Each structure stands twice: as structure tokens, then as C-alpha cells.
C-alpha positions as a printed NumPy array, in Angstrom:
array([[  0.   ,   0.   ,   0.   ],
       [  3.045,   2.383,   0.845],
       [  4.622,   2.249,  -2.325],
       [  0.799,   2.82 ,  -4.677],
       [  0.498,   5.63 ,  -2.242],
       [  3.643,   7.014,  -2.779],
       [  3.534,   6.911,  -6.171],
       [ -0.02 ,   8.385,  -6.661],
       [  1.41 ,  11.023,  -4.652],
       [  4.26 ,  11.96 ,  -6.96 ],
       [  2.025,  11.295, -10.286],
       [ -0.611,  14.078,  -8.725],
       [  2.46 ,  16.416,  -7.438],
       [  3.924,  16.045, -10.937],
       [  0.515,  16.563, -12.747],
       [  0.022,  19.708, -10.577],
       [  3.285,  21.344, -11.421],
       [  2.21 ,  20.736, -14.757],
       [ -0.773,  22.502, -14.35 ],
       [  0.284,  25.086, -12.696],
       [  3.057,  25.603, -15.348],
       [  0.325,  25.195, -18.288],
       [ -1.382,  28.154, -16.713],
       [  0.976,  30.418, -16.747],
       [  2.373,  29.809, -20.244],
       [ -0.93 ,  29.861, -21.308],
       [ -2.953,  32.019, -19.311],
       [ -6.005,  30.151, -20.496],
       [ -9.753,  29.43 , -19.223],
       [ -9.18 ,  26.131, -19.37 ],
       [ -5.628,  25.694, -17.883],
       [ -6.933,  27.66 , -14.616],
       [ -9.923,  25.052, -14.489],
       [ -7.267,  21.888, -14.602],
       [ -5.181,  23.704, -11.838],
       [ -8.276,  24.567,  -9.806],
       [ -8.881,  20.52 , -10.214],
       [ -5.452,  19.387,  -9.595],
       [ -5.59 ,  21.588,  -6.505],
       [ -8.578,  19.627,  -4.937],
       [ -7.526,  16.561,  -5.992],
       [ -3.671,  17.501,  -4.29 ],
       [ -5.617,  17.928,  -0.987],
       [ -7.385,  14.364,  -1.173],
       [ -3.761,  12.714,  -1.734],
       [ -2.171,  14.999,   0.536],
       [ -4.329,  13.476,   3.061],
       [ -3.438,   9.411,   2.029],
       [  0.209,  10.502,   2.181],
       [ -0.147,  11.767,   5.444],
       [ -2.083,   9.019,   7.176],
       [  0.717,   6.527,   5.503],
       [  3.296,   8.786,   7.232],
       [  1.189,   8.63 ,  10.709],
       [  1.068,   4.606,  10.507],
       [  5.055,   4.642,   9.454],
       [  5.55 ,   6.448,  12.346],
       [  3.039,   4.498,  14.601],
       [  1.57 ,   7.405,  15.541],
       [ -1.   ,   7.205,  18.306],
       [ -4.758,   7.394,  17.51 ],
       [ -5.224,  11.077,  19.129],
       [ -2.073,  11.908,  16.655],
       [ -4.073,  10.292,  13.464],
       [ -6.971,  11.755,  14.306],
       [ -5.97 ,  15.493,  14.673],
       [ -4.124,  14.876,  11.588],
       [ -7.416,  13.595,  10.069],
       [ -9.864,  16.742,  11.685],
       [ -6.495,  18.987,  10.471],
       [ -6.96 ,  17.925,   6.862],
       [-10.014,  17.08 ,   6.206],
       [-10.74 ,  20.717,   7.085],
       [ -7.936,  21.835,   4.704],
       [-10.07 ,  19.469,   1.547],
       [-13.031,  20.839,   2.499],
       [-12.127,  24.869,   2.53 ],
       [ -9.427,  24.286,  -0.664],
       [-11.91 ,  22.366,  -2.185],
       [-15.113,  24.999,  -1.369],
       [-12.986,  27.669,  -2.802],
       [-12.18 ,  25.904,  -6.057],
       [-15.39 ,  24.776,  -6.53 ],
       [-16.742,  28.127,  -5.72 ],
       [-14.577,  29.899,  -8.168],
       [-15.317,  27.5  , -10.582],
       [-18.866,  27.374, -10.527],
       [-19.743,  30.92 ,  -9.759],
       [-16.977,  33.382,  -9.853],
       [-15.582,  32.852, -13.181],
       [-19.185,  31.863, -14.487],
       [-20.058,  35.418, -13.225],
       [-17.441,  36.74 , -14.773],
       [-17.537,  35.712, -17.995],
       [-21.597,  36.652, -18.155],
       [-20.401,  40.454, -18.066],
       [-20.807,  40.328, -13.832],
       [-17.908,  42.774, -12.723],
       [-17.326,  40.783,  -9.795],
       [-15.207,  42.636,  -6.744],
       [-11.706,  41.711,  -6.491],
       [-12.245,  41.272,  -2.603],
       [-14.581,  38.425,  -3.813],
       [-11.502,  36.394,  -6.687],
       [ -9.114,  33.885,  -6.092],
       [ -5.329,  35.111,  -7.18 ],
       [ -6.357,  38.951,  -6.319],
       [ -4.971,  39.545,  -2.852],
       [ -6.72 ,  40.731,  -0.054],
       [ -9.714,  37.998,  -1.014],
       [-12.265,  35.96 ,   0.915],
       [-11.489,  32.943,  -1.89 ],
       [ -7.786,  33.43 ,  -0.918],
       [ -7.651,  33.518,   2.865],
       [ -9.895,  30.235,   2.385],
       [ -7.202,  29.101,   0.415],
       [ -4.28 ,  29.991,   2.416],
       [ -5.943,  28.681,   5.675],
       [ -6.652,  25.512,   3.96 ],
       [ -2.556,  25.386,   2.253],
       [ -1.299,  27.162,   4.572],
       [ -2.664,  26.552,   8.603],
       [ -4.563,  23.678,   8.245],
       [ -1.978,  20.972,   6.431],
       [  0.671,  23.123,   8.414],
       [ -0.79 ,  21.978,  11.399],
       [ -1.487,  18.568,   9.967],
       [  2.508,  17.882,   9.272],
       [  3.22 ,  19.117,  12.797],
       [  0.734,  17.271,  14.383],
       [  2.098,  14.021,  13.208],
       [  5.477,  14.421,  13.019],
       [  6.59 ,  17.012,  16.12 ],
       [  7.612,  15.008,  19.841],
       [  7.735,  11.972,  17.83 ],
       [ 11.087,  10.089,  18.524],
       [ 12.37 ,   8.042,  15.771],
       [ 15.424,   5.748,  15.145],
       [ 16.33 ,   4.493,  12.209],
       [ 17.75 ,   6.481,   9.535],
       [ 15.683,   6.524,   6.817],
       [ 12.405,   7.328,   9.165],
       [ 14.183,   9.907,  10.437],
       [ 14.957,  11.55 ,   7.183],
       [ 11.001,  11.671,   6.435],
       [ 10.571,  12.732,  10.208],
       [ 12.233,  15.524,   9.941],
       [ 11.437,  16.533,   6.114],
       [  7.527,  16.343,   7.642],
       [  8.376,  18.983,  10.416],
       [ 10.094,  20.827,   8.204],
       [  6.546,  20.714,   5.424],
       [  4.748,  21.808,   8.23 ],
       [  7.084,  25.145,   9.349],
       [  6.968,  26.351,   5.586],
       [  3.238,  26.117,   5.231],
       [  2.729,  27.808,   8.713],
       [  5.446,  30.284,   7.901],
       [  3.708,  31.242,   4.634],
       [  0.45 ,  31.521,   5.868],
       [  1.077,  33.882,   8.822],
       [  4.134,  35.827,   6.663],
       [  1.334,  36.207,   3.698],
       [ -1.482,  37.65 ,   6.585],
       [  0.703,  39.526,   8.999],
       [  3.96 ,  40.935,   6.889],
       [  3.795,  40.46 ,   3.269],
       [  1.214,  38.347,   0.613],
       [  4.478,  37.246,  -1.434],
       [  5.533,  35.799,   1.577],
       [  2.715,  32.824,   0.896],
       [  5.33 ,  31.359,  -1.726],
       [  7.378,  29.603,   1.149],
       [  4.119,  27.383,   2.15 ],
       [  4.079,  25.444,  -1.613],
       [  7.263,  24.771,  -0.488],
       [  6.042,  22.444,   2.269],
       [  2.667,  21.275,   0.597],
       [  4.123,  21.222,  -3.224],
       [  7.672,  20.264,  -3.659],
       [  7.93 ,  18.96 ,   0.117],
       [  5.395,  16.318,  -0.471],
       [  6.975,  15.421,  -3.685],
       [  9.793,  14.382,  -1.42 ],
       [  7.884,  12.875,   0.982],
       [  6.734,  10.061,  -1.05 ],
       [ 10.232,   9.523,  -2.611],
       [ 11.57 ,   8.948,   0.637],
       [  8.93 ,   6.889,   1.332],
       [  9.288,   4.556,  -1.318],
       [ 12.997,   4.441,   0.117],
       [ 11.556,   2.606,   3.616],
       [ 10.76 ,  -0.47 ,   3.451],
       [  7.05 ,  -2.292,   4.236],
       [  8.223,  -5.062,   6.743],
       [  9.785,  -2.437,   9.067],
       [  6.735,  -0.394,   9.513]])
């Protein structure tokens, strides 16, 4: 199961960049609409990954399940943004609708973006740190993906309060931990093997 889940996760990381690259190339309707999906799709395998990291490092049930209430809340407000945008912002948008900026995702200060960023940015913060911080670990390669999850969980929390409290570019450290850290994540997983779970 560890190595399907790790490799879903780095097919959906790797599909996401993609997106995210088609968009800006392209700056297209439809690009934004296959990020928007890749983005709530990311949040339902960011959550497998994570519980595979909780049972590799036998976390405790209270751990699992904050990590579970932690991102479950991040899919459902990531998700309800997307969606949202999808369905109704853009839609309004292209009928003629000259919809506020306080109102669009990607125009900063939004109510679509601070949904965003708490989802990215507190929430799977929290859910990293929840399952990976007092945790003692021994062997080697479990302690590499130990400490890589702590360290996912400090750039998403640093970008999140940097982007609401100092600075909104400041919100580029938290892909960091949720984008490129989680792409390796499950490469180091793959690394540990199943019988010493």
C-alpha cells in the first residue's frame, strides 16, 4: 500500500506542477480550471500521504486523528474555494458580472484566498506538525522523512502567517512544504521499506 500511495502522490504532485506551469504559459480558461482541479484533488492525496506517514511512524490514535480533523478541514475549505470559483466566480465573470476583487481567487486581499491559504497554509501546516513534532524516531531513513515532515509543516505555517501579517508574497514559502515537500515525501517513502513499519 506504501509504495501505490507514494507513487499516486508523486504522479498528482507532478501533474500539478504541470498545471500550474500550463497556466501560466498559457494564461487560459481552461488551464486555470485543470489547476483549480489538480488543486482539490492535491488535498485528497495529501491526506493518504499523510495518514501513511502517521502509521510509518506508529503514531498514536489522538495523533491520526488530529491529523485527520487537520486535513479534512484543509479538503473541504481548498476544495469549497475551487469549486466556488469555478462554478460561480468565473461563471459570473464571464456573463459580463464585474465581480469585486475582494470576492476572486489570485487577487490579494480575497475571501477565496484567505480560504485558500488557511486551507494550504494553517490547516496541512498543522497537519505535518501534528504528526510528526515530539515523535522520537530511530532508524535512519524514518528519520529523514521525520524531519522533512516537520520541516513541510514550518513552511506552510510560515507562509500563511508571513502572507497575513507581513507580506502576501511571503505565501510562496508554504508550496514549499505542501508542493515540492510532499513530492519528497513520497520519494523517501518509497525508500523505507514495508516489513519495518
Amino acid at each position: 500500500m506504501r509504495k501505490k500511495i507514494s507513487v499516486m502522490g508523486i504522479i498528482i504532485c507532478t501533474l500539478y506542477f504541470i498545471s500550474v506551469c500550463t497556466f501560466l504559459l498559457t494564461q487560459s480558461e481552461w488551464a486555470l480550471t485543470g489547476w483549480e482541479f489538480m488543486t482539490i484533488v492535491g488535498a485528497v492525496a495529501e491526506l493518504f500521504v499523510l495518514i501513511e506517514i502517521s502509521s510509518i511512524f506508529e503514531a498514536v490514535f489522538i495523533r491520526k486523528a488530529a491529523m485527520l480533523v487537520f486535513m479534512g478541514c484543509a479538503c473541504a475549505l481548498s476544495g469549497g474555494a475551487h469549486i466556488i470559483n469555478i462554478t460561480v466566480t468565473r461563471r459570473l465573470i464571464r456573463e459580463g458580472v464585474s465581480v469585486p476583487e475582494y470576492f476572486r481567487i489570485g487577487c490579494w486581499p480575497s475571501v477565496e484566498m484567505v480560504v485558500d491559504y488557511l486551507a494550504w497554509g494553517f490547516f496541512v501546516g498543522l497537519a505535518f506538525l501534528t504528526i510528526s513534532i515530539g515523535i522520537r524516531v530511530a532508524d535512519r531513513q524514518k528519520k529523514i522523512l521525520h524531519v522533512m515532515t516537520a520541516i513541510c509543516g514550518f513552511l506552510c505555517l510560515t507562509g500563511f502567517f508571513g502572507a497575513i501579517t507581513i507580506n502576501e508574497n511571503l505565501w510562496y514559502i508554504a508550496p514549499m512544504g505542501y508542493g515540492v515537500g510532499v513530492l519528497i515525501l513520497c520519494i523517501q517513502m518509497l525508500r523505507i521499506p514495508c516489513e519495518e513499519k
